[in-house]
Amino acid sequence: MKEQFLNVFKDVTKYGTKIPKENYLMKGKYPIFDQGQEYIAGYTNEENGIYSDVPIILFGDHTRIIKYIDVPCFLGADGVKLLKAKKENANYKYLYYALCHAHIPNTGYNRHFKWLKEISIIFPSNEEQQKIAAVLDKVSELIALRKKQLEKLDELVKSRFVEMFGDPVYNSQNFPTTEFVNVVTLQRGYDLPVYNRNSGGVIPIYGANGILDYHSEAKSRNGVITGRSGTIGKVYYCEGFFWPLNTTLFSIDNHGNNVIYLAYLLQYFNLKRFYDGTGVPTLNRNIIHKKQIINIPIELQEQFANFVTKVDKQKLTIQQSLDKLEVLKKALMQQYFG
């Protein structure tokens, strides 16, 4: 049976207390939930005004982000809606998943609660809600576990890099240095409009956030790629042929260095320090090329790259499992909520 949103939920935002962002603490007695990507936005030690009638569901009016909250809390200052169930037999985890599956159009940085109020929700018996929530909880827990495993492996690689080479920003192990351009020479990528791409090809097209599409033609091979405009700081490597878009910088000359090592060197060198522009962040290769950077013997580079290759094999296995779990969750959500 389907129920209209307003028959299932009531807006209780007025009973929550909002904390200005400038007053968020890194640690504190009570969590603050807002409409941002991070589950917990910050903390406070305030006592007065805490919202304790949990569980509760939070809706980000601007961002459309939905959070299930089961601890006493405070709210972020802007764009937050708190939702309580009107029905006594409601399972909040079930309602949370139902809202996550609902289609709420993205109209930019506008308020979306008016769209949320128009949806309808399949509302079965409490017993059925519990069963569905339990299944989705289990799959969600496995997804979170796989993501945590990937994070741990990334941390392992970083620890290995720091152990071998120190912090490249401060050259904490006092390696010899040289100009950046002598280690890797960067060049701006090439424009390739969507309508000119051959997505049936096997050549990866890299943007500032990694692989965006595929093509039948390459512009380079065996290089590193990083964001030039927009997203700055992420670094990727490709040991085969690739097409770097004009939103990227890519290595036109690796100077005999190992491409895997170079990718991590640039990642930990923190290229975001060098972006300019008051509007869209932009990375100027001419500025970077003049910076001093550690100059590591190829033998040590290869040793590190071999370690990364072994870790990448583990990451691939975990990523494949994660992909299957996410497909399963999507299918279950469709099955349960239509």
Tab-separated table of C-alpha atoms in Angstrom:
chain	number	residue	atom	x	y	z
A	1	MET	CA	0.000	0.000	0.000
A	2	LYS	CA	1.278	3.454	-0.910
A	3	GLU	CA	1.018	6.429	1.388
A	4	GLN	CA	1.512	10.100	0.606
A	5	PHE	CA	4.539	11.687	2.247
A	6	LEU	CA	2.428	14.009	4.397
A	7	ASN	CA	0.466	11.044	5.726
A	8	VAL	CA	3.687	9.379	6.887
A	9	PHE	CA	5.888	12.263	8.076
A	10	LYS	CA	5.643	15.454	10.061
A	11	ASP	CA	8.177	18.279	10.034
A	12	VAL	CA	9.609	18.795	13.534
A	13	THR	CA	12.512	21.036	12.577
A	14	LYS	CA	11.310	23.789	14.902
A	15	TYR	CA	12.062	21.584	17.901
A	16	GLY	CA	15.735	21.271	17.004
A	17	THR	CA	18.409	23.791	17.962
A	18	LYS	CA	20.702	25.099	15.228
A	19	ILE	CA	24.392	25.753	15.739
A	20	PRO	CA	26.242	28.251	13.456
A	21	LYS	CA	29.055	26.635	11.483
A	22	GLU	CA	31.675	28.888	13.053
A	23	ASN	CA	30.770	27.358	16.426
A	24	TYR	CA	31.359	23.739	15.385
A	25	LEU	CA	33.979	21.878	17.443
A	26	MET	CA	36.274	19.084	16.263
A	27	LYS	CA	35.382	17.151	19.421
A	28	GLY	CA	32.576	17.570	21.881
A	29	LYS	CA	29.796	15.984	23.892
A	30	TYR	CA	27.068	16.081	21.250
A	31	PRO	CA	27.154	15.698	17.445
A	32	ILE	CA	25.918	18.318	15.002
A	33	PHE	CA	24.171	17.107	11.868
A	34	ASP	CA	23.800	19.332	8.814
A	35	GLN	CA	23.018	18.864	5.125
A	36	GLY	CA	26.639	18.249	4.108
A	37	GLN	CA	28.249	15.091	2.744
A	38	GLU	CA	29.926	14.195	6.037
A	39	TYR	CA	27.609	12.227	8.305
A	40	ILE	CA	28.587	14.262	11.385
A	41	ALA	CA	29.449	17.894	10.626
A	42	GLY	CA	30.962	18.756	13.995
A	43	TYR	CA	30.393	18.731	17.739
A	44	THR	CA	29.234	20.985	20.539
A	45	ASN	CA	29.286	20.974	24.334
A	46	GLU	CA	26.013	22.890	24.578
A	47	GLU	CA	23.391	21.343	26.840
A	48	ASN	CA	20.355	23.527	26.265
A	49	GLY	CA	18.187	22.729	23.273
A	50	ILE	CA	19.446	19.257	22.460
A	51	TYR	CA	17.036	17.225	20.345
A	52	SER	CA	16.541	13.822	21.988
A	53	ASP	CA	13.367	12.384	20.436
A	54	VAL	CA	15.265	9.907	18.291
A	55	PRO	CA	15.380	8.096	15.933
A	56	ILE	CA	14.834	10.868	13.433
A	57	ILE	CA	15.426	11.431	9.711
A	58	LEU	CA	17.246	14.501	8.426
A	59	PHE	CA	16.665	15.924	4.957
A	60	GLY	CA	19.064	18.431	3.368
A	61	ASP	CA	16.773	20.995	1.769
A	62	HIS	CA	19.465	22.262	-0.604
A	63	THR	CA	21.564	19.123	-1.047
A	64	ARG	CA	18.832	16.405	-0.944
A	65	ILE	CA	21.093	14.426	1.423
A	66	ILE	CA	19.213	12.091	3.775
A	67	LYS	CA	20.545	10.909	7.148
A	68	TYR	CA	19.264	8.450	9.723
A	69	ILE	CA	19.991	9.726	13.244
A	70	ASP	CA	19.585	7.695	16.412
A	71	VAL	CA	21.497	9.809	18.947
A	72	PRO	CA	20.593	13.104	20.728
A	73	CYS	CA	21.956	15.953	18.625
A	74	PHE	CA	22.028	19.531	17.445
A	75	LEU	CA	21.461	20.783	13.901
A	76	GLY	CA	23.440	22.787	11.375
A	77	ALA	CA	22.255	26.325	10.864
A	78	ASP	CA	20.912	26.172	7.324
A	79	GLY	CA	18.797	23.995	5.056
A	80	VAL	CA	17.943	21.192	7.480
A	81	LYS	CA	14.580	19.464	7.862
A	82	LEU	CA	13.867	17.026	10.700
A	83	LEU	CA	11.237	14.381	9.982
A	84	LYS	CA	9.287	12.259	12.453
A	85	ALA	CA	6.847	9.500	11.580
A	86	LYS	CA	3.154	10.092	12.124
A	87	LYS	CA	2.415	6.373	12.109
A	88	GLU	CA	3.118	4.351	15.239
A	89	ASN	CA	4.051	1.212	13.290
A	90	ALA	CA	6.762	2.964	11.291
A	91	ASN	CA	10.284	1.530	11.188
A	92	TYR	CA	12.664	4.470	10.813
A	93	LYS	CA	15.370	2.534	9.015
A	94	TYR	CA	12.759	1.395	6.475
A	95	LEU	CA	11.598	4.998	6.007
A	96	TYR	CA	15.204	6.118	5.621
A	97	TYR	CA	15.821	3.652	2.787
A	98	ALA	CA	12.498	4.544	1.179
A	99	LEU	CA	13.443	8.233	1.118
A	100	CYS	CA	16.926	7.421	-0.223
A	101	HIS	CA	15.267	5.639	-3.135
A	102	ALA	CA	12.730	8.388	-3.852
A	103	HIS	CA	13.291	10.536	-6.928
A	104	ILE	CA	13.760	14.153	-5.889
A	105	PRO	CA	14.701	16.384	-8.852
A	106	ASN	CA	17.932	18.331	-8.574
A	107	THR	CA	17.110	21.989	-9.126
A	108	GLY	CA	20.488	23.315	-8.030
A	109	TYR	CA	20.998	25.237	-4.803
A	110	ASN	CA	17.274	25.676	-4.253
A	111	ARG	CA	15.008	24.249	-1.607
A	112	HIS	CA	13.798	20.739	-2.428
A	113	PHE	CA	11.444	19.991	0.455
A	114	LYS	CA	8.487	20.974	-1.716
A	115	TRP	CA	9.412	18.102	-4.064
A	116	LEU	CA	9.886	15.667	-1.203
A	117	LYS	CA	6.376	16.418	0.040
A	118	GLU	CA	4.973	15.284	-3.320
A	119	ILE	CA	6.298	11.718	-3.187
A	120	SER	CA	4.452	8.603	-2.084
A	121	ILE	CA	5.958	5.671	-0.169
A	122	ILE	CA	5.165	1.972	-0.152
A	123	PHE	CA	4.123	1.361	3.453
A	124	PRO	CA	3.801	-2.358	4.350
A	125	SER	CA	3.237	-3.898	7.790
A	126	ASN	CA	5.743	-3.211	10.559
A	127	GLU	CA	6.966	-6.799	10.342
A	128	GLU	CA	7.669	-6.437	6.628
A	129	GLN	CA	9.357	-3.072	7.193
A	130	GLN	CA	11.683	-4.672	9.747
A	131	LYS	CA	12.599	-7.493	7.380
A	132	ILE	CA	13.376	-5.106	4.539
A	133	ALA	CA	15.385	-2.769	6.778
A	134	ALA	CA	17.389	-5.713	8.142
A	135	VAL	CA	18.320	-6.919	4.647
A	136	LEU	CA	19.341	-3.440	3.482
A	137	ASP	CA	21.245	-2.825	6.727
A	138	LYS	CA	23.283	-5.986	6.161
A	139	VAL	CA	24.162	-5.057	2.584
A	140	SER	CA	24.972	-1.477	3.650
A	141	GLU	CA	27.257	-2.781	6.415
A	142	LEU	CA	29.143	-4.940	3.910
A	143	ILE	CA	29.496	-1.973	1.550
A	144	ALA	CA	30.855	0.174	4.388
A	145	LEU	CA	33.270	-2.616	5.335
A	146	ARG	CA	34.628	-2.879	1.769
A	147	LYS	CA	35.095	0.898	1.619
A	148	LYS	CA	36.926	0.829	4.940
A	149	GLN	CA	39.188	-1.960	3.645
A	150	LEU	CA	40.058	0.171	0.612
A	151	GLU	CA	40.806	3.136	2.879
A	152	LYS	CA	43.116	0.983	5.007
A	153	LEU	CA	45.029	-0.155	1.927
A	154	ASP	CA	45.394	3.471	0.793
A	155	GLU	CA	46.737	4.306	4.237
A	156	LEU	CA	49.169	1.384	3.955
A	157	VAL	CA	50.548	2.758	0.682
A	158	LYS	CA	50.923	6.231	2.164
A	159	SER	CA	52.718	4.819	5.201
A	160	ARG	CA	55.104	2.949	2.922
A	161	PHE	CA	55.784	6.098	0.897
A	162	VAL	CA	56.506	8.164	4.008
A	163	GLU	CA	58.686	5.373	5.411
A	164	MET	CA	60.800	5.311	2.255
A	165	PHE	CA	60.803	8.964	1.180
A	166	GLY	CA	59.446	11.053	4.063
A	167	ASP	CA	57.165	14.033	3.513
A	168	PRO	CA	57.976	15.421	0.037
A	169	VAL	CA	56.615	18.864	0.937
A	170	TYR	CA	59.275	19.356	3.632
A	171	ASN	CA	61.813	16.772	2.420
A	172	SER	CA	61.872	15.307	5.929
A	173	GLN	CA	64.492	12.691	4.973
A	174	ASN	CA	66.852	15.204	3.347
A	175	PHE	CA	66.995	13.659	-0.131
A	176	PRO	CA	68.723	15.613	-2.893
A	177	THR	CA	66.340	18.019	-4.639
A	178	THR	CA	65.935	19.408	-8.124
A	179	GLU	CA	63.437	21.531	-10.011
A	180	PHE	CA	60.061	19.859	-10.500
A	181	VAL	CA	60.412	20.083	-14.287
A	182	ASN	CA	63.486	17.840	-14.110
A	183	VAL	CA	61.473	15.069	-12.436
A	184	VAL	CA	58.295	15.322	-14.487
A	185	THR	CA	57.308	17.803	-17.184
A	186	LEU	CA	53.616	18.630	-17.355
A	187	GLN	CA	51.527	19.773	-20.298
A	188	ARG	CA	47.936	20.873	-20.681
A	189	GLY	CA	45.553	18.206	-21.987
A	190	TYR	CA	43.448	18.223	-25.145
A	191	ASP	CA	39.839	19.140	-25.788
A	192	LEU	CA	37.535	16.294	-26.820
A	193	PRO	CA	33.812	17.186	-26.922
A	194	VAL	CA	31.392	14.428	-25.988
A	195	TYR	CA	29.936	14.314	-29.504
A	196	ASN	CA	33.388	13.529	-30.941
A	197	ARG	CA	34.109	10.621	-28.588
A	198	ASN	CA	33.930	6.979	-29.546
A	199	SER	CA	32.740	5.456	-26.281
A	200	GLY	CA	33.128	1.989	-27.774
A	201	GLY	CA	36.891	2.455	-27.810
A	202	VAL	CA	39.344	1.163	-25.232
A	203	ILE	CA	41.446	4.297	-24.662
A	204	PRO	CA	40.562	5.903	-21.306
A	205	ILE	CA	39.725	9.615	-21.302
A	206	TYR	CA	40.975	11.319	-18.148
A	207	GLY	CA	39.479	14.404	-16.560
A	208	ALA	CA	40.361	16.086	-13.275
A	209	ASN	CA	38.447	13.370	-11.380
A	210	GLY	CA	39.830	10.332	-13.210
A	211	ILE	CA	38.431	8.298	-16.100
A	212	LEU	CA	35.342	9.951	-17.612
A	213	ASP	CA	34.853	7.978	-20.818
A	214	TYR	CA	36.638	5.987	-23.530
A	215	HIS	CA	37.809	6.735	-27.078
A	216	SER	CA	39.477	5.075	-30.050
A	217	GLU	CA	42.446	7.464	-30.197
A	218	ALA	CA	45.181	8.325	-27.697
A	219	LYS	CA	47.228	11.449	-27.083
A	220	SER	CA	49.809	9.966	-24.704
A	221	ARG	CA	50.936	6.841	-22.898
A	222	ASN	CA	52.584	5.821	-19.636
A	223	GLY	CA	52.015	9.021	-17.716
A	224	VAL	CA	50.485	10.794	-14.752
A	225	ILE	CA	47.388	12.989	-14.916
A	226	THR	CA	46.192	15.638	-12.487
A	227	GLY	CA	43.504	18.329	-12.456
A	228	ARG	CA	44.368	21.644	-14.086
A	229	SER	CA	41.021	23.398	-13.627
A	230	GLY	CA	38.204	22.869	-11.151
A	231	THR	CA	39.273	19.858	-9.097
A	232	ILE	CA	42.890	20.273	-8.023
A	233	GLY	CA	45.144	17.787	-6.239
A	234	LYS	CA	43.971	14.342	-7.323
A	235	VAL	CA	46.617	12.417	-9.285
A	236	TYR	CA	46.206	9.347	-11.494
A	237	TYR	CA	48.571	7.204	-13.506
A	238	CYS	CA	48.102	5.197	-16.671
A	239	GLU	CA	50.663	2.650	-17.864
A	240	GLY	CA	49.007	2.344	-21.269
A	241	PHE	CA	47.607	4.757	-23.851
A	242	PHE	CA	45.231	7.535	-22.727
A	243	TRP	CA	43.624	10.844	-23.696
A	244	PRO	CA	44.041	13.659	-21.121
A	245	LEU	CA	41.307	16.314	-21.385
A	246	ASN	CA	42.042	20.024	-21.357
A	247	THR	CA	40.904	20.234	-17.711
A	248	THR	CA	44.038	18.262	-16.812
A	249	LEU	CA	47.799	18.465	-16.802
A	250	PHE	CA	49.625	15.307	-17.882
A	251	SER	CA	53.247	14.215	-17.990
A	252	ILE	CA	54.713	14.769	-21.421
A	253	ASP	CA	58.124	13.663	-20.092
A	254	ASN	CA	58.692	11.380	-17.079
A	255	HIS	CA	62.487	11.752	-17.358
A	256	GLY	CA	62.997	8.029	-16.853
A	257	ASN	CA	61.110	7.990	-13.547
A	258	ASN	CA	58.607	5.321	-12.581
A	259	VAL	CA	55.071	6.480	-13.381
A	260	ILE	CA	53.518	4.806	-10.325
A	261	TYR	CA	56.028	6.480	-8.032
A	262	LEU	CA	55.454	9.823	-9.781
A	263	ALA	CA	51.699	9.637	-9.221
A	264	TYR	CA	52.132	9.210	-5.470
A	265	LEU	CA	54.917	11.777	-5.314
A	266	LEU	CA	52.647	14.392	-6.898
A	267	GLN	CA	49.731	13.330	-4.697
A	268	TYR	CA	51.712	13.829	-1.505
A	269	PHE	CA	53.473	16.926	-2.819
A	270	ASN	CA	50.062	18.597	-2.379
A	271	LEU	CA	49.660	20.406	-5.681
A	272	LYS	CA	46.636	22.291	-4.303
A	273	ARG	CA	49.133	24.607	-2.615
A	274	PHE	CA	49.976	26.134	-5.969
A	275	TYR	CA	46.604	26.837	-7.575
A	276	ASP	CA	45.770	30.393	-8.565
A	277	GLY	CA	42.645	32.245	-9.593
A	278	THR	CA	39.947	33.820	-7.470
A	279	GLY	CA	37.147	31.995	-9.287
A	280	VAL	CA	37.588	28.444	-10.559
A	281	PRO	CA	40.806	26.986	-9.077
A	282	THR	CA	43.489	26.659	-11.770
A	283	LEU	CA	46.899	24.990	-11.629
A	284	ASN	CA	49.641	26.721	-13.610
A	285	ARG	CA	52.341	24.252	-14.676
A	286	ASN	CA	54.859	27.047	-15.180
A	287	ILE	CA	54.681	27.831	-11.463
A	288	ILE	CA	54.934	24.168	-10.435
A	289	HIS	CA	57.859	23.465	-12.766
A	290	LYS	CA	60.065	25.883	-10.837
A	291	LYS	CA	59.455	24.334	-7.414
A	292	GLN	CA	62.080	22.202	-5.716
A	293	ILE	CA	61.177	18.546	-5.223
A	294	ILE	CA	62.965	15.419	-3.983
A	295	ASN	CA	65.036	13.509	-6.537
A	296	ILE	CA	64.830	9.774	-5.755
A	297	PRO	CA	67.026	7.020	-7.291
A	298	ILE	CA	65.133	4.798	-9.733
A	299	GLU	CA	65.928	1.688	-7.680
A	300	LEU	CA	63.938	3.025	-4.728
A	301	GLN	CA	61.145	4.171	-7.042
A	302	GLU	CA	60.844	0.656	-8.494
A	303	GLN	CA	60.821	-0.868	-5.013
A	304	PHE	CA	57.917	1.377	-4.011
A	305	ALA	CA	56.071	0.738	-7.304
A	306	ASN	CA	56.313	-3.029	-6.795
A	307	PHE	CA	54.749	-2.624	-3.361
A	308	VAL	CA	51.915	-0.528	-4.824
A	309	THR	CA	51.286	-3.119	-7.543
A	310	LYS	CA	50.822	-5.831	-4.919
A	311	VAL	CA	48.449	-3.636	-2.923
A	312	ASP	CA	46.531	-2.736	-6.078
A	313	LYS	CA	45.818	-6.428	-6.687
A	314	GLN	CA	44.205	-6.618	-3.243
A	315	LYS	CA	42.290	-3.403	-3.928
A	316	LEU	CA	40.979	-4.785	-7.213
A	317	THR	CA	39.531	-7.850	-5.488
A	318	ILE	CA	37.861	-5.690	-2.832
A	319	GLN	CA	36.602	-3.176	-5.428
A	320	GLN	CA	35.008	-5.963	-7.466
A	321	SER	CA	33.224	-7.182	-4.332
A	322	LEU	CA	32.136	-3.615	-3.548
A	323	ASP	CA	30.774	-3.126	-7.067
A	324	LYS	CA	28.697	-6.314	-6.796
A	325	LEU	CA	27.315	-5.271	-3.413
A	326	GLU	CA	26.321	-1.839	-4.713
A	327	VAL	CA	24.562	-3.426	-7.696
A	328	LEU	CA	22.767	-5.794	-5.297
A	329	LYS	CA	21.660	-2.933	-3.055
A	330	LYS	CA	20.366	-0.964	-6.014
A	331	ALA	CA	18.379	-3.993	-7.215
A	332	LEU	CA	16.939	-4.587	-3.750
A	333	MET	CA	15.944	-0.945	-3.397
A	334	GLN	CA	14.146	-1.155	-6.729
A	335	GLN	CA	12.441	-4.396	-5.682
A	336	TYR	CA	11.262	-3.037	-2.344
A	337	PHE	CA	10.375	0.537	-3.247
A	338	GLY	CA	9.573	0.373	-6.968
